[in-house]
Coordinates of C-alpha atoms and ligand atoms in Angstrom, one line a residue:
M1 CA -92.0 -76.0 37.1
E2 CA -93.5 -78.4 34.7
N3 CA -92.5 -79.5 31.2
L4 CA -89.2 -77.7 31.1
N5 CA -88.3 -79.8 28.1
I6 CA -91.1 -78.3 26.0
V7 CA -90.5 -74.6 26.6
P8 CA -87.2 -74.4 28.4
Y9 CA -87.2 -70.8 29.4
L10 CA -89.2 -67.7 28.9
D11 CA -87.6 -64.5 27.7
I12 CA -88.3 -62.5 30.8
V13 CA -85.8 -60.6 33.0
P14 CA -86.0 -60.8 36.0
Y15 CA -87.0 -64.5 35.7
P16 CA -90.4 -65.2 37.2
N17 CA -90.5 -67.4 40.3
S18 CA -93.1 -69.9 39.3
I19 CA -94.0 -71.0 35.8
R20 CA -96.4 -73.6 34.7
F21 CA -96.2 -74.5 31.0
F22 CA -99.0 -76.2 29.1
D23 CA -97.8 -78.2 26.1
S24 CA -99.0 -75.8 23.6
Y25 CA -98.8 -72.4 22.0
T26 CA -101.0 -69.7 20.8
N27 CA -100.4 -66.8 18.5
L28 CA -100.6 -63.1 19.2
R29 CA -103.1 -62.8 16.4
A30 CA -105.5 -65.0 18.3
I31 CA -105.5 -62.8 21.4
D32 CA -108.6 -60.9 21.9
R33 CA -107.9 -57.8 24.0
R34 CA -111.6 -57.5 24.9
K35 CA -111.6 -60.9 26.5
S36 CA -108.4 -60.1 28.4
T37 CA -108.6 -59.0 32.0
N38 CA -106.4 -57.2 34.5
I39 CA -107.8 -57.2 38.0
I40 CA -106.6 -56.6 41.5
S41 CA -107.6 -59.3 44.0
D42 CA -107.6 -59.6 47.8
E43 CA -106.6 -63.2 47.3
I44 CA -103.1 -62.1 46.5
V45 CA -101.6 -60.7 49.7
N46 CA -98.4 -59.1 48.4
P47 CA -99.2 -55.9 46.5
E48 CA -96.2 -56.6 44.2
A49 CA -97.3 -60.1 43.4
Y50 CA -99.2 -61.2 40.3
R51 CA -100.5 -64.1 38.3
L52 CA -100.3 -63.9 34.5
Q53 CA -102.1 -66.5 32.3
V54 CA -101.6 -66.8 28.6
K55 CA -104.7 -68.6 27.3
K56 CA -105.5 -69.5 23.7
D57 CA -107.4 -66.3 23.1
R58 CA -106.6 -64.0 26.0
F59 CA -104.3 -62.7 28.7
L60 CA -105.5 -62.9 32.3
I61 CA -103.8 -60.9 35.0
T62 CA -104.6 -61.0 38.7
S63 CA -102.5 -59.0 41.1
G64 CA -102.2 -58.1 44.8
G65 CA -102.0 -54.3 44.1
E66 CA -101.2 -51.7 41.5
A67 CA -97.5 -52.5 41.7
G68 CA -98.2 -56.2 40.9
K69 CA -100.5 -55.2 38.0
F70 CA -97.6 -53.1 36.7
Y71 CA -95.1 -55.9 37.1
A72 CA -97.4 -58.4 35.3
Q73 CA -97.6 -55.9 32.4
Q74 CA -93.8 -55.7 32.3
S75 CA -93.6 -59.5 32.1
L76 CA -96.2 -59.6 29.4
L77 CA -94.4 -56.8 27.4
Q78 CA -91.3 -59.0 27.3
L79 CA -93.3 -62.1 26.4
V80 CA -95.0 -60.3 23.6
D81 CA -91.8 -58.8 22.4
S82 CA -90.2 -62.2 22.2
A83 CA -93.3 -63.6 20.5
K84 CA -93.1 -60.9 17.8
R85 CA -89.6 -62.1 17.0
N86 CA -91.0 -65.6 16.6
G87 CA -93.8 -65.0 14.2
G88 CA -96.3 -64.2 17.0
R89 CA -95.9 -67.6 18.6
I90 CA -96.4 -67.5 22.4
P91 CA -96.5 -70.4 24.8
L92 CA -99.5 -71.1 27.0
V93 CA -98.3 -70.4 30.5
E94 CA -99.4 -69.5 34.0
I95 CA -96.8 -67.3 35.8
V96 CA -97.3 -66.9 39.6
D97 CA -94.7 -64.4 40.7
E98 CA -93.5 -62.2 43.5
P99 CA -90.2 -60.6 44.5
A100 CA -87.5 -62.2 46.6
F101 CA -86.7 -58.8 48.1
E102 CA -88.9 -55.7 48.8
Y103 CA -86.1 -53.2 48.1
R104 CA -84.7 -53.4 44.5
G105 CA -82.7 -50.3 43.9
F106 CA -80.4 -48.4 41.6
M107 CA -78.3 -45.4 42.6
I108 CA -77.2 -42.6 40.3
D109 CA -74.6 -40.0 41.3
S110 CA -75.6 -36.6 39.9
A111 CA -73.0 -34.7 41.9
R112 CA -69.8 -35.5 39.9
H113 CA -71.6 -35.3 36.6
M114 CA -75.2 -34.4 36.0
I115 CA -77.5 -36.6 34.0
K116 CA -80.1 -34.7 32.0
V117 CA -83.7 -35.1 33.0
E118 CA -84.6 -36.8 29.7
D119 CA -81.7 -39.3 30.3
I120 CA -82.8 -40.0 33.8
K121 CA -86.2 -40.9 32.4
K122 CA -84.6 -43.4 30.1
L123 CA -82.9 -45.1 33.1
V124 CA -86.2 -45.1 34.9
D125 CA -88.0 -46.7 32.0
A126 CA -85.3 -49.4 31.8
A127 CA -85.5 -49.9 35.6
A128 CA -89.3 -50.2 35.5
L129 CA -89.1 -52.9 32.8
L130 CA -86.9 -54.9 35.2
K131 CA -89.2 -54.4 38.2
L132 CA -86.7 -52.2 40.1
N133 CA -88.6 -50.1 42.6
V134 CA -86.1 -47.6 44.1
M135 CA -84.1 -44.8 42.6
H136 CA -81.5 -43.6 45.1
W137 CA -80.4 -40.2 44.0
H138 CA -77.0 -39.0 45.2
L139 CA -77.5 -35.3 44.8
T140 CA -74.7 -33.6 46.7
D141 CA -71.0 -34.2 47.1
D142 CA -67.7 -32.5 47.4
Q143 CA -67.7 -31.8 43.6
G144 CA -71.2 -30.3 43.4
W145 CA -74.5 -29.5 45.0
R146 CA -77.2 -30.3 42.6
I147 CA -80.5 -29.7 44.4
E148 CA -82.2 -26.3 44.5
I149 CA -82.6 -25.2 48.1
E150 CA -84.3 -21.8 48.5
S151 CA -83.5 -21.2 52.2
Y152 CA -79.7 -21.5 51.5
P153 CA -79.4 -20.1 48.0
N154 CA -75.6 -20.2 47.9
L155 CA -75.8 -24.0 47.8
V156 CA -76.6 -23.8 44.2
R157 CA -75.2 -20.3 43.4
V158 CA -71.8 -21.3 44.6
G159 CA -72.0 -25.1 45.3
S160 CA -73.1 -26.2 41.9
V161 CA -70.1 -24.7 40.1
R162 CA -66.6 -26.2 40.1
N163 CA -63.5 -25.1 38.3
G164 CA -62.4 -28.1 36.3
S165 CA -62.8 -31.9 36.7
H166 CA -59.5 -33.3 37.7
F167 CA -60.6 -36.8 38.7
G168 CA -57.6 -39.1 39.1
H169 CA -55.4 -38.5 36.0
D170 CA -58.5 -37.8 34.0
H171 CA -58.4 -34.0 33.6
V172 CA -61.0 -31.8 32.0
D173 CA -60.4 -28.0 32.4
G174 CA -63.1 -25.4 32.5
E175 CA -66.1 -24.7 34.6
Y176 CA -68.6 -27.5 35.3
S177 CA -72.0 -26.5 36.7
G178 CA -75.6 -27.4 37.0
Y179 CA -78.4 -28.3 39.4
Y180 CA -81.9 -29.6 39.3
T181 CA -84.7 -27.2 40.0
K182 CA -87.5 -28.2 42.3
A183 CA -89.8 -28.5 39.3
Q184 CA -87.4 -30.9 37.6
L185 CA -86.9 -32.9 40.8
S186 CA -90.7 -33.2 41.2
E187 CA -91.1 -34.1 37.6
I188 CA -88.7 -37.1 38.1
V189 CA -90.5 -38.1 41.3
E190 CA -93.8 -38.2 39.5
Y191 CA -92.3 -40.0 36.5
C192 CA -90.9 -42.6 38.8
A193 CA -94.1 -42.9 40.9
A194 CA -96.1 -43.7 37.7
R195 CA -93.7 -46.7 37.3
H196 CA -93.8 -47.8 40.9
I197 CA -90.4 -46.5 41.6
R198 CA -89.8 -44.4 44.7
V199 CA -87.1 -41.8 44.7
I200 CA -84.8 -41.8 47.8
P201 CA -82.8 -38.6 47.8
E202 CA -79.4 -38.5 49.4
I203 CA -77.8 -35.6 51.1
D204 CA -74.4 -37.0 52.1
M205 CA -73.1 -35.8 55.5
P206 CA -71.0 -35.1 57.5
G207 CA -68.3 -35.9 54.9
H208 CA -68.6 -35.3 51.2
M209 CA -69.8 -31.8 52.0
I210 CA -67.2 -29.5 50.4
A211 CA -69.7 -28.0 47.9
A212 CA -71.8 -26.9 50.9
I213 CA -68.8 -25.7 52.9
A214 CA -67.7 -23.6 49.9
S215 CA -71.1 -22.1 49.9
Y216 CA -71.4 -21.5 53.7
P217 CA -67.9 -21.8 55.3
E218 CA -69.3 -21.4 58.8
V219 CA -70.5 -25.0 58.8
S220 CA -67.0 -26.5 58.8
C221 CA -64.7 -26.8 61.7
T222 CA -62.1 -24.3 60.4
G223 CA -64.6 -21.8 58.9
K224 CA -62.1 -21.3 56.0
Q225 CA -63.3 -20.4 52.6
L226 CA -62.9 -23.5 50.4
E227 CA -63.6 -24.0 46.7
V228 CA -66.0 -26.6 45.4
E229 CA -63.7 -29.7 44.8
S230 CA -62.5 -30.4 41.4
R231 CA -60.5 -33.4 42.5
Q232 CA -61.6 -37.0 43.4
G233 CA -61.2 -38.6 46.7
I234 CA -61.8 -38.3 50.4
F235 CA -61.2 -34.9 51.9
P236 CA -60.5 -33.8 55.5
D237 CA -62.9 -30.9 55.5
I238 CA -66.3 -32.1 56.7
L239 CA -69.3 -30.5 58.5
C240 CA -68.6 -29.4 62.0
A241 CA -70.6 -31.5 64.4
G242 CA -70.2 -28.9 67.2
K243 CA -71.6 -25.7 65.7
P244 CA -75.3 -24.8 65.7
E245 CA -75.0 -23.4 62.2
T246 CA -74.5 -26.9 60.8
Y247 CA -77.7 -28.2 62.3
Q248 CA -79.6 -25.1 61.2
M249 CA -78.5 -25.6 57.6
I250 CA -79.0 -29.3 57.5
K251 CA -82.5 -29.1 59.0
S252 CA -83.5 -26.4 56.6
V253 CA -82.1 -28.4 53.7
L254 CA -83.9 -31.6 54.8
Q255 CA -87.1 -29.6 55.3
E256 CA -87.1 -28.7 51.7
V257 CA -85.9 -32.1 50.6
M258 CA -89.0 -33.6 52.4
E259 CA -91.2 -31.1 50.6
I260 CA -89.9 -32.3 47.2
F261 CA -89.6 -36.0 47.9
P262 CA -92.5 -37.9 49.5
S263 CA -90.3 -41.0 50.1
Q264 CA -90.4 -42.2 53.7
D265 CA -86.7 -43.0 53.5
I266 CA -84.2 -40.2 53.2
H267 CA -80.5 -41.1 52.8
I268 CA -78.2 -39.1 54.9
G269 CA -74.9 -40.6 53.8
G270 CA -72.4 -41.0 56.6
D271 CA -69.6 -42.6 54.5
E272 CA -66.0 -41.6 54.2
A273 CA -65.9 -38.9 56.9
P274 CA -62.2 -38.5 58.1
K275 CA -62.0 -37.3 61.7
K276 CA -58.9 -35.1 61.4
R277 CA -60.7 -31.8 61.7
W278 CA -63.0 -33.0 64.5
K279 CA -60.0 -34.0 66.5
E280 CA -58.6 -30.4 66.2
C281 CA -61.9 -28.5 66.6
R282 CA -62.8 -27.0 69.9
H283 CA -66.6 -27.1 69.0
C284 CA -66.5 -30.8 68.2
Q285 CA -64.3 -31.6 71.3
A286 CA -66.7 -29.6 73.5
L287 CA -69.5 -31.8 72.3
I288 CA -67.6 -35.0 72.9
Q289 CA -66.9 -33.8 76.5
R290 CA -70.5 -32.6 77.1
Y291 CA -72.1 -35.9 76.0
R292 CA -69.3 -38.1 77.4
L293 CA -68.5 -39.6 74.0
N294 CA -65.5 -41.8 73.8
D295 CA -64.1 -40.6 70.5
E296 CA -64.8 -38.9 67.1
E297 CA -66.4 -42.1 65.7
E298 CA -69.0 -41.9 68.5
L299 CA -69.4 -38.2 67.7
Q300 CA -70.4 -39.2 64.1
G301 CA -72.9 -41.7 65.5
W302 CA -74.3 -38.9 67.7
F303 CA -74.4 -36.5 64.7
M304 CA -76.3 -39.1 62.5
N305 CA -78.7 -39.8 65.4
R306 CA -79.6 -36.1 65.8
I307 CA -80.3 -35.9 62.1
E308 CA -82.3 -39.1 62.2
E309 CA -84.4 -37.7 65.0
F310 CA -85.2 -34.7 63.0
L311 CA -86.4 -36.9 60.1
H312 CA -88.3 -39.1 62.5
E313 CA -90.2 -36.1 64.0
N314 CA -91.3 -35.4 60.4
G315 CA -92.5 -38.9 59.9
R316 CA -89.5 -40.0 57.8
R317 CA -86.7 -42.6 58.3
A318 CA -83.0 -42.4 57.7
I319 CA -80.7 -44.6 55.6
V320 CA -76.9 -44.4 56.2
W321 CA -73.9 -46.0 54.6
N322 CA -72.2 -48.7 56.7
E323 CA -69.4 -46.5 58.1
A324 CA -72.0 -44.9 60.4
L325 CA -72.0 -48.3 62.2
N326 CA -68.4 -47.7 63.4
S327 CA -69.8 -45.5 66.2
G328 CA -71.7 -48.5 67.7
L329 CA -74.5 -46.3 68.8
L330 CA -77.0 -45.8 65.9
N331 CA -80.6 -45.1 66.8
E332 CA -83.0 -47.9 66.3
G333 CA -84.9 -47.6 63.1
I334 CA -82.0 -46.4 61.0
T335 CA -81.4 -48.5 57.9
V336 CA -77.8 -49.3 56.9
Q337 CA -76.6 -49.6 53.3
M338 CA -73.6 -51.9 53.1
W339 CA -71.0 -51.0 50.4
M340 CA -67.6 -51.7 51.9
D341 CA -67.6 -53.4 55.3
R342 CA -64.5 -55.4 56.1
K343 CA -65.5 -55.6 59.8
K344 CA -68.8 -57.1 58.8
L345 CA -70.7 -54.7 61.0
S346 CA -73.6 -54.7 58.6
A347 CA -74.0 -58.5 59.1
D348 CA -74.0 -58.1 62.9
F349 CA -76.4 -55.3 62.5
A350 CA -78.8 -57.4 60.5
N351 CA -78.4 -60.4 62.9
T352 CA -79.4 -58.1 65.8
G353 CA -82.5 -56.7 64.2
G354 CA -81.3 -53.8 62.0
K355 CA -82.5 -53.5 58.4
V356 CA -79.8 -53.5 55.7
I357 CA -79.5 -52.8 52.0
I358 CA -76.8 -54.6 50.2
S359 CA -74.6 -52.7 47.6
P360 CA -71.2 -54.4 47.6
F361 CA -68.4 -52.4 46.1
F362 CA -66.7 -55.3 44.4
H363 CA -69.9 -56.6 42.8
Y364 CA -72.5 -53.8 42.4
Y365 CA -70.4 -50.7 41.6
T366 CA -70.9 -50.3 37.9
D367 CA -68.6 -47.3 37.4
Y368 CA -65.7 -49.9 37.4
P369 CA -64.9 -51.7 34.1
Y370 CA -66.4 -55.0 33.2
G371 CA -62.8 -56.3 33.5
M372 CA -63.0 -55.6 37.2
T373 CA -66.6 -56.4 37.7
P374 CA -67.8 -58.9 35.1
L375 CA -71.5 -59.3 34.6
N376 CA -71.5 -62.9 35.9
K377 CA -69.7 -61.7 39.1
T378 CA -72.4 -59.2 39.7
Y379 CA -75.1 -61.8 38.9
K380 CA -73.7 -64.5 41.2
F381 CA -73.4 -62.3 44.3
D382 CA -75.6 -63.6 47.1
P383 CA -76.9 -60.6 49.2
I384 CA -77.5 -62.9 52.2
L385 CA -73.9 -62.5 53.3
R386 CA -72.2 -65.6 54.8
Q387 CA -72.1 -63.8 58.2
I388 CA -75.8 -63.2 58.2
N389 CA -77.7 -65.9 60.2
H390 CA -81.2 -67.2 59.7
D391 CA -82.9 -64.4 61.6
G392 CA -80.7 -61.8 60.1
A393 CA -81.7 -62.8 56.6
D394 CA -85.2 -61.4 57.2
N395 CA -83.6 -58.0 57.8
V396 CA -82.0 -57.8 54.4
L397 CA -84.4 -55.5 52.7
G398 CA -82.8 -56.0 49.4
V399 CA -80.1 -54.9 46.9
E400 CA -79.0 -51.8 45.1
A401 CA -76.7 -51.3 42.2
T402 CA -74.8 -48.0 42.0
V403 CA -73.2 -45.8 39.4
W404 CA -70.7 -43.2 40.5
T405 CA -69.9 -40.7 37.9
E406 CA -66.4 -39.2 38.4
H407 CA -65.3 -41.0 35.2
I408 CA -68.6 -41.0 33.4
R409 CA -69.3 -37.8 31.6
D410 CA -72.0 -38.7 29.1
F411 CA -75.1 -40.9 28.9
E412 CA -73.6 -43.2 26.3
K413 CA -70.9 -44.3 28.7
L414 CA -73.4 -44.4 31.6
S415 CA -75.7 -46.8 29.6
Y416 CA -72.7 -49.0 28.7
M417 CA -71.5 -49.2 32.3
T418 CA -74.9 -49.8 34.0
Y419 CA -76.5 -52.2 31.5
P420 CA -76.7 -55.1 31.6
R421 CA -75.2 -55.0 35.2
F422 CA -78.2 -53.2 36.6
A423 CA -80.3 -56.0 35.1
A424 CA -78.2 -58.6 37.0
V425 CA -78.9 -56.8 40.3
A426 CA -82.6 -56.5 39.3
E427 CA -82.8 -60.3 38.8
T428 CA -81.1 -60.9 42.2
G429 CA -83.6 -58.6 43.8
W430 CA -86.6 -60.3 42.2
T431 CA -85.8 -63.9 41.5
F432 CA -85.4 -66.3 44.3
K433 CA -81.9 -67.7 44.5
A434 CA -83.1 -71.2 43.6
N435 CA -84.6 -69.9 40.4
K436 CA -81.6 -67.9 39.2
D437 CA -79.4 -69.3 36.4
C438 CA -76.4 -67.3 35.2
E439 CA -76.0 -68.9 31.8
D440 CA -79.7 -68.5 31.0
F441 CA -79.6 -64.9 32.3
N442 CA -76.9 -64.2 29.7
R443 CA -79.1 -65.7 27.0
R444 CA -82.3 -63.9 28.0
L445 CA -80.4 -60.6 28.0
L446 CA -79.8 -61.0 24.3
T447 CA -83.6 -60.7 23.8
L448 CA -83.8 -57.9 26.3
L449 CA -81.2 -55.7 24.5
P450 CA -83.6 -54.4 21.8
M451 CA -86.2 -53.5 24.5
L452 CA -83.5 -51.6 26.4
K453 CA -82.5 -49.9 23.2
A454 CA -86.1 -48.9 22.5
R455 CA -85.9 -47.1 25.9
G456 CA -82.8 -45.2 25.0
I457 CA -80.3 -47.5 26.7
E458 CA -77.3 -48.7 24.6
A459 CA -76.1 -51.6 26.8
A460 CA -72.6 -52.9 26.6
D461 CA -71.8 -55.3 23.8
P462 CA -72.2 -59.0 24.9
R463 CA -68.5 -59.6 24.1
D464 CA -67.6 -57.1 26.9
W465 CA -69.8 -58.6 29.6
N466 CA -67.5 -61.3 30.9
P467 CA -63.9 -60.6 29.7
N468 CA -61.2 -63.3 29.8
L469 CA -58.5 -63.2 32.4
W470 CA -56.1 -61.3 30.3
R471 CA -58.6 -58.6 29.5
R472 CA -59.6 -58.5 33.1
L473 CA -56.0 -57.8 34.1
C474 CA -55.5 -55.1 31.4
E475 CA -58.8 -53.3 32.1
T476 CA -58.2 -53.3 35.9
L477 CA -54.6 -52.0 35.6
G478 CA -55.7 -49.5 33.0
F479 CA -58.5 -48.2 35.1
Y480 CA -56.3 -47.7 38.2
R481 CA -53.5 -46.1 36.2
K482 CA -56.1 -43.6 34.9
T483 CA -57.8 -42.9 38.1
L484 CA -55.5 -43.4 41.2
T485 CA -53.3 -40.6 42.3
K486 CA -50.9 -40.5 45.3
D487 CA -53.3 -38.1 47.1
M488 CA -56.1 -40.6 46.7
I489 CA -54.0 -43.4 48.1
F490 CA -52.3 -41.5 51.0
G491 CA -55.0 -39.0 51.6
Y492 CA -55.5 -35.2 51.1
K493 CA -54.1 -32.9 53.7
Ligands
LIG1 C1 -69.5 -44.9 48.9 O1 -69.2 -45.5 47.9 N1 -68.6 -44.0 49.4 C2 -70.7 -45.0 49.5
LIG2 ZN1 -65.9 -29.0 64.5

């Protein structure tokens, strides 16, 4: 970078990777739109890369593909917005930019609480401004099935309705229901595609499936009629891995999922699946015997692999949460999303050629208060984990921020919790580590806030982003007092 003393920083988030400043300014009034150009060139190899030049009387954009063109426009939008607040004054610059990581995601949990289609669009608009390119959509869980599936109509008829929301000590009585129709899901997919965001749907299995089991009890080990969960936590009833009915239902569901979502990647969960029922189930035990598996963890690996093979036959790929690595036998080609991995299996996986997405619980889970996960902590996290070696680093596809919604019932709170922390993850996804600067990021955010607001996102107040130690302690204790129950700590029976 040149002449940093003249124009110290540009008001752009995520920060561009190479900026050449010329010692001069122009004014927006001097820009002639007719002289400005926006072209795609073979000379730029990466379709997400772009060059943006601000000249005396024009803007010139050259990009490697449609995505790069779009990202150049997002940078320019921010530059122009900032210029408008400075009497139209805009520095003469040349930005040459490309992302640090190919996967830059955000996840929303629509199972615990639904987010209205128009509100999802606001999140997508904000994400697009920040050059995020994946929306991971958690559509099913114990507490609700939110995706219309025609071949198994009870999934929404029964599975989308729960009696109360008793999450931790946070109790709301009354029925809670809702699901997205296929038309709505497709509308979101198209909305995202127009903004270079692909939508990765998640059907979480074999755990977190009580809404489906309540709809079709034959897919669980016990076959007992259960109710859609109204409590929070990890529950013992999961899909039976030994019954053909399970595979029939899942394949049928995924068939319809693939019809709605063109994404090559489909997330099939794999997290938090207790093995209690499998240990006691004759169907599951028969499968363990038949395939000479060592234990129920290996049975989960076997299960995930069968589902992955079905996706693969249909030209798709599977993503799983890191617990699926406990089996030690995942098929090649499965991508692992790291969220909570004390054994560091995800790092080993990356070091031995597996692709990983990094979503650390303690840094990127934005449903936790800022006191627990301050903005700067999110920002400073390095997705190339210490245990990942030089070769493994190439297998880190990128980063993803998440928002789980047990304790988030409305969009106002969702906006507050996600922003600006989603922006911190977006900058880590785009800006090379050497070009990141936490203090400057905080400063640039102040100029980003009105742009987020214009997109319907009321971000957290800057005073809340990085609380002092006392507030951190109070917010953390307060959150756990509100949310943790004995059952959540010691497990449900
Ligand atoms: C997860 O947070 N259970 C992936
Ligand atoms: Zn079973």
